[in-house]
Short mmCIF file of N, CA and C in Angstrom, two decimals:
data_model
loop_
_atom_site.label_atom_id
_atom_site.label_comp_id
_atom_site.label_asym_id
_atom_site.label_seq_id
_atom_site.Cartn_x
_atom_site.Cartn_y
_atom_site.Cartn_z
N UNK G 12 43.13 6.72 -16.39
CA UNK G 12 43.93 6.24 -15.26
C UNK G 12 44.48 7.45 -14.52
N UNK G 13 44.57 7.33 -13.26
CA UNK G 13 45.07 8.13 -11.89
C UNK G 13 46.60 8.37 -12.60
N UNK G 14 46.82 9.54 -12.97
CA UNK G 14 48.07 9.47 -12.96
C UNK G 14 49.00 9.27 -11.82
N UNK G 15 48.45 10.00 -9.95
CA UNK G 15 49.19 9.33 -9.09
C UNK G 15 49.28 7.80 -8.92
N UNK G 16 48.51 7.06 -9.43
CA UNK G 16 48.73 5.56 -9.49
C UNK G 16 49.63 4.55 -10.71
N UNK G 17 49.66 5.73 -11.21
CA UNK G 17 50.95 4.86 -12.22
C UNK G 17 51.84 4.46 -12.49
N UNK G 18 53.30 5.06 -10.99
CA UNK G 18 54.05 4.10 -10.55
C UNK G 18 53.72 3.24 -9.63
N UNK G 19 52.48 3.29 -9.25
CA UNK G 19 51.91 1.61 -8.16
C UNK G 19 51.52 1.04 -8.83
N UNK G 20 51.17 1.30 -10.07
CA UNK G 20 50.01 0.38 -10.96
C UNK G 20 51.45 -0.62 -11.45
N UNK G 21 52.08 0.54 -11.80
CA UNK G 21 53.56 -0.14 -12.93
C UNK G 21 54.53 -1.34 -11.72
N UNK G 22 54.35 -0.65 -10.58
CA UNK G 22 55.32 -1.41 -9.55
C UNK G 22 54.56 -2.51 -9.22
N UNK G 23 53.54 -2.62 -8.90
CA UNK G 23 52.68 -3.88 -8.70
C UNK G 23 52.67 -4.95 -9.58
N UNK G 24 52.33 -4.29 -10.89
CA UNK G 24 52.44 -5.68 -11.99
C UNK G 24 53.91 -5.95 -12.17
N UNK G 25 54.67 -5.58 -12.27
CA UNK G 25 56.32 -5.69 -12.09
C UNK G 25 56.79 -6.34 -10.71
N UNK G 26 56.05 -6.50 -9.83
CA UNK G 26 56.85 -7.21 -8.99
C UNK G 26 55.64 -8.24 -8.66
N UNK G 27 54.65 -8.58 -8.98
CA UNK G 27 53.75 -9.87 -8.85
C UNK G 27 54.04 -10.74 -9.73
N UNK G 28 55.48 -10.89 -10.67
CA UNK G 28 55.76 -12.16 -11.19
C UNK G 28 55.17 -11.94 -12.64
N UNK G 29 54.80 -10.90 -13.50
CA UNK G 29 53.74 -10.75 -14.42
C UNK G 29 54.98 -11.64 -15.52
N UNK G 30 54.34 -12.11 -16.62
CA UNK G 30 55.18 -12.01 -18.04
C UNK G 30 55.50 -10.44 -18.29
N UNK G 31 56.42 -10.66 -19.13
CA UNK G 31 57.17 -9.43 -19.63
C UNK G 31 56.02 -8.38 -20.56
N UNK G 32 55.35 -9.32 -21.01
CA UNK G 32 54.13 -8.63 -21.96
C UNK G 32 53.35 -7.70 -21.25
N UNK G 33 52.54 -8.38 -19.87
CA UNK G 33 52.04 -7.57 -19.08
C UNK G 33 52.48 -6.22 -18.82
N UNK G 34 53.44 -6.36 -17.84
CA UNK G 34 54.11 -5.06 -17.94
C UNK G 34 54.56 -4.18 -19.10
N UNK G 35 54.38 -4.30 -20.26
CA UNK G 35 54.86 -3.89 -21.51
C UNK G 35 53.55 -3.41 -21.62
N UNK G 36 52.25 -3.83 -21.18
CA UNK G 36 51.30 -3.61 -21.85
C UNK G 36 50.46 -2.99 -20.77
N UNK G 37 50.55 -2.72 -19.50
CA UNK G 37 50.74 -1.36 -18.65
C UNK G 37 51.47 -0.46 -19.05
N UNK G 38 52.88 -0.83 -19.22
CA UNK G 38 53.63 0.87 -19.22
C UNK G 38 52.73 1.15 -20.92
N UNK G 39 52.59 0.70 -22.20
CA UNK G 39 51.80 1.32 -23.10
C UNK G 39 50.46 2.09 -22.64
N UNK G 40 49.66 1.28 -21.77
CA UNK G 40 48.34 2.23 -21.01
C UNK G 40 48.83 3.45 -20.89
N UNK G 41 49.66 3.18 -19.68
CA UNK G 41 50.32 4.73 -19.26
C UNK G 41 50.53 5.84 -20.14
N UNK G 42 51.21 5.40 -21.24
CA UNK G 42 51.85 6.10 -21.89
C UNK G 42 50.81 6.69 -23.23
N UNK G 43 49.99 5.77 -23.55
CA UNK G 43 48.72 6.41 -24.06
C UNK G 43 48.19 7.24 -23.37
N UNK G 44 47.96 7.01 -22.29
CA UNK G 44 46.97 8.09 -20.95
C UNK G 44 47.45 9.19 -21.31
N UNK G 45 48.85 9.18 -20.70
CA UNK G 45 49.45 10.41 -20.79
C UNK G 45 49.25 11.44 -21.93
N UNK G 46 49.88 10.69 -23.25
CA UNK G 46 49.83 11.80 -24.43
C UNK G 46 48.61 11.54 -24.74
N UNK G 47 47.15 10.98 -24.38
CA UNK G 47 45.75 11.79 -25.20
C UNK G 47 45.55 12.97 -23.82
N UNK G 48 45.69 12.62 -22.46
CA UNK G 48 45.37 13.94 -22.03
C UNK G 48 46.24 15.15 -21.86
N UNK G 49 47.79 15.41 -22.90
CA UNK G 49 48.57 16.30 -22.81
C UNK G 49 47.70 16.36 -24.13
N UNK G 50 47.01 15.63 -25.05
CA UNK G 50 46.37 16.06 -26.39
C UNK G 50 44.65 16.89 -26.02
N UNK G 51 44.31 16.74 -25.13
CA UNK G 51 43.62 17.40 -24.58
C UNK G 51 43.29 18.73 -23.69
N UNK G 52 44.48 18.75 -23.10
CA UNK G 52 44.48 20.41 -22.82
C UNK G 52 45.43 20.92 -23.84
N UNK G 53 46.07 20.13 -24.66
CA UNK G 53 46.48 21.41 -25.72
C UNK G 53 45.40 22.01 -26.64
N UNK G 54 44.50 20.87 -26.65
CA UNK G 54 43.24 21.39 -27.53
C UNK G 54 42.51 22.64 -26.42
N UNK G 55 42.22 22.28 -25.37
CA UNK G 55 41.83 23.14 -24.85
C UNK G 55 42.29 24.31 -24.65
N UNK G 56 43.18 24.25 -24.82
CA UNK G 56 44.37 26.14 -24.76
C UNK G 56 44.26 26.76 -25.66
N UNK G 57 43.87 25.77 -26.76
CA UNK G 57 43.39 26.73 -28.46
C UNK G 57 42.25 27.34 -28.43
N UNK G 58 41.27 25.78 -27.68
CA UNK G 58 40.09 26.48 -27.43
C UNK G 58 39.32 27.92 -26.79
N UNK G 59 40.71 27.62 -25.16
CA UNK G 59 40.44 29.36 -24.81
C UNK G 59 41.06 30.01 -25.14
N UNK G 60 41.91 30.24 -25.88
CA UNK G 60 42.51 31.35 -26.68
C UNK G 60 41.48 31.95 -28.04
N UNK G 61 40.68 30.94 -28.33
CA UNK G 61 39.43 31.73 -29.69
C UNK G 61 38.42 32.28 -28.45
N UNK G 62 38.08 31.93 -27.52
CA UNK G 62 37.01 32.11 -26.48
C UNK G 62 37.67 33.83 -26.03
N UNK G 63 38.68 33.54 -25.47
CA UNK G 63 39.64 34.76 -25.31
C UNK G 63 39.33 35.95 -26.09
N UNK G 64 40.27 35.78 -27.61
CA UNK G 64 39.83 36.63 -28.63
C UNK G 64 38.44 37.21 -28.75
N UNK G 65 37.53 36.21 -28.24
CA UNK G 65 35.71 36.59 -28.86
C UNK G 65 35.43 37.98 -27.61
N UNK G 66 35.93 37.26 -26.48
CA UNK G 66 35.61 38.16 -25.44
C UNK G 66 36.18 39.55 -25.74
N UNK G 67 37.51 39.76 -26.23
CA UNK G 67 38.25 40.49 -26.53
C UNK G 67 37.77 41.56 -27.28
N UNK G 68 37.06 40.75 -28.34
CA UNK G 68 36.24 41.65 -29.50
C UNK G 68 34.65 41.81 -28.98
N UNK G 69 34.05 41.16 -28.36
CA UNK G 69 33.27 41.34 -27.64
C UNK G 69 32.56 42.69 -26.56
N UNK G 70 33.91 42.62 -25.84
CA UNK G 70 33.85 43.50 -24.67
C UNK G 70 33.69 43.24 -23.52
N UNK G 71 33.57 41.63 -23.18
CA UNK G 71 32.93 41.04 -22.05
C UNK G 71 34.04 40.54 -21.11
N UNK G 72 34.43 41.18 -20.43
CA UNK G 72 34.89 41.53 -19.06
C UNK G 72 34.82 40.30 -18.27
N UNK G 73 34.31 39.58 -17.83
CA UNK G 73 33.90 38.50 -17.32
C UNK G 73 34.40 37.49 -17.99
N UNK G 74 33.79 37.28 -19.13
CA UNK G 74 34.56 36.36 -19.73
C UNK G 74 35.63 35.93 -20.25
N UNK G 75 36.32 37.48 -20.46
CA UNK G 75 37.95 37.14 -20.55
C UNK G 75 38.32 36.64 -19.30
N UNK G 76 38.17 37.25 -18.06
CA UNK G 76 38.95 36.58 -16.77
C UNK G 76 38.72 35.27 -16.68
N UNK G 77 37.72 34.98 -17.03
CA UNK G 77 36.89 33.62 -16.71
C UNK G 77 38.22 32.40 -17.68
N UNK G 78 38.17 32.61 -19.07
CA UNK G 78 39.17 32.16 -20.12
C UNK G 78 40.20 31.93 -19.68
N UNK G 79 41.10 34.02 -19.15
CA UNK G 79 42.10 33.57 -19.02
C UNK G 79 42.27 33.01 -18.54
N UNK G 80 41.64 32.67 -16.81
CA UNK G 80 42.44 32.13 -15.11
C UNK G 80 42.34 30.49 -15.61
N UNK G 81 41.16 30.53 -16.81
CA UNK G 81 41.46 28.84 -17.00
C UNK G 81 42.74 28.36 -17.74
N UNK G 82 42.91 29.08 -18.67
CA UNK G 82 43.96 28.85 -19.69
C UNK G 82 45.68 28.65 -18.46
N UNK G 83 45.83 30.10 -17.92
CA UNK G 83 46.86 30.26 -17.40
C UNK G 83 47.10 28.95 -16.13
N UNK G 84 45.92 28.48 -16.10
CA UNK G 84 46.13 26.84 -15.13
C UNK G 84 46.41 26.16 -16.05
N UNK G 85 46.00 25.49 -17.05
CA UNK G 85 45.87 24.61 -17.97
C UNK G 85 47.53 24.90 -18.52
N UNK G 86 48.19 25.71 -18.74
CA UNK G 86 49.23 26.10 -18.73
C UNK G 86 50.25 25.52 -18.16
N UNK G 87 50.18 25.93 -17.13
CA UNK G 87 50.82 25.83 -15.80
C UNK G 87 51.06 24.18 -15.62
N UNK G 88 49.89 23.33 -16.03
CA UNK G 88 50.09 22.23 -16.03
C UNK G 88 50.45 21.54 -16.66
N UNK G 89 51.28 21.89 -17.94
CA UNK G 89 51.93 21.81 -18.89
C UNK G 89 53.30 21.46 -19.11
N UNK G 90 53.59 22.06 -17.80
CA UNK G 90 55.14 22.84 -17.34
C UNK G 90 55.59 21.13 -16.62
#
């Protein structure tokens, strides 16, 4: 799910008259959404941080920038 659509998604079924369940059972969507893809770039930050290291020990120039500029977004979006 759109995370920009998830206070329209939530406001829509909340004001079309839903049972209480409905809406209970949107805001749970949401709220699953949310923490598997905050569980997903945390995996991914581990991920480029070993990718990181390899380059590191490596020597490959490229591929550290490549790692970091992803990581330091993935980061950023964290915040």
């Amino acid at each position: 799910m759109d995370k920009n659509n998830y206070y329209a998604n939530f406001s829509s079924a909340a004001g079309s008259n839903p049972t209480v369940n409905d809406s209970e059972k949107l805001l749970n969507e949401i709220y699953v959404d949310l923490f598997l893809n905050r569980l997903q770039r945390i995996y991914r930050i581990e991920q480029l941080k070993d990718f990181i290291d390899q380059a590191l020990d490596e020597r490959n120039e490229e591929a550290f920038y490549k790692y970091a500029k992803e990581l330091n977004e993935l980061q950023e979006s964290l915040n």
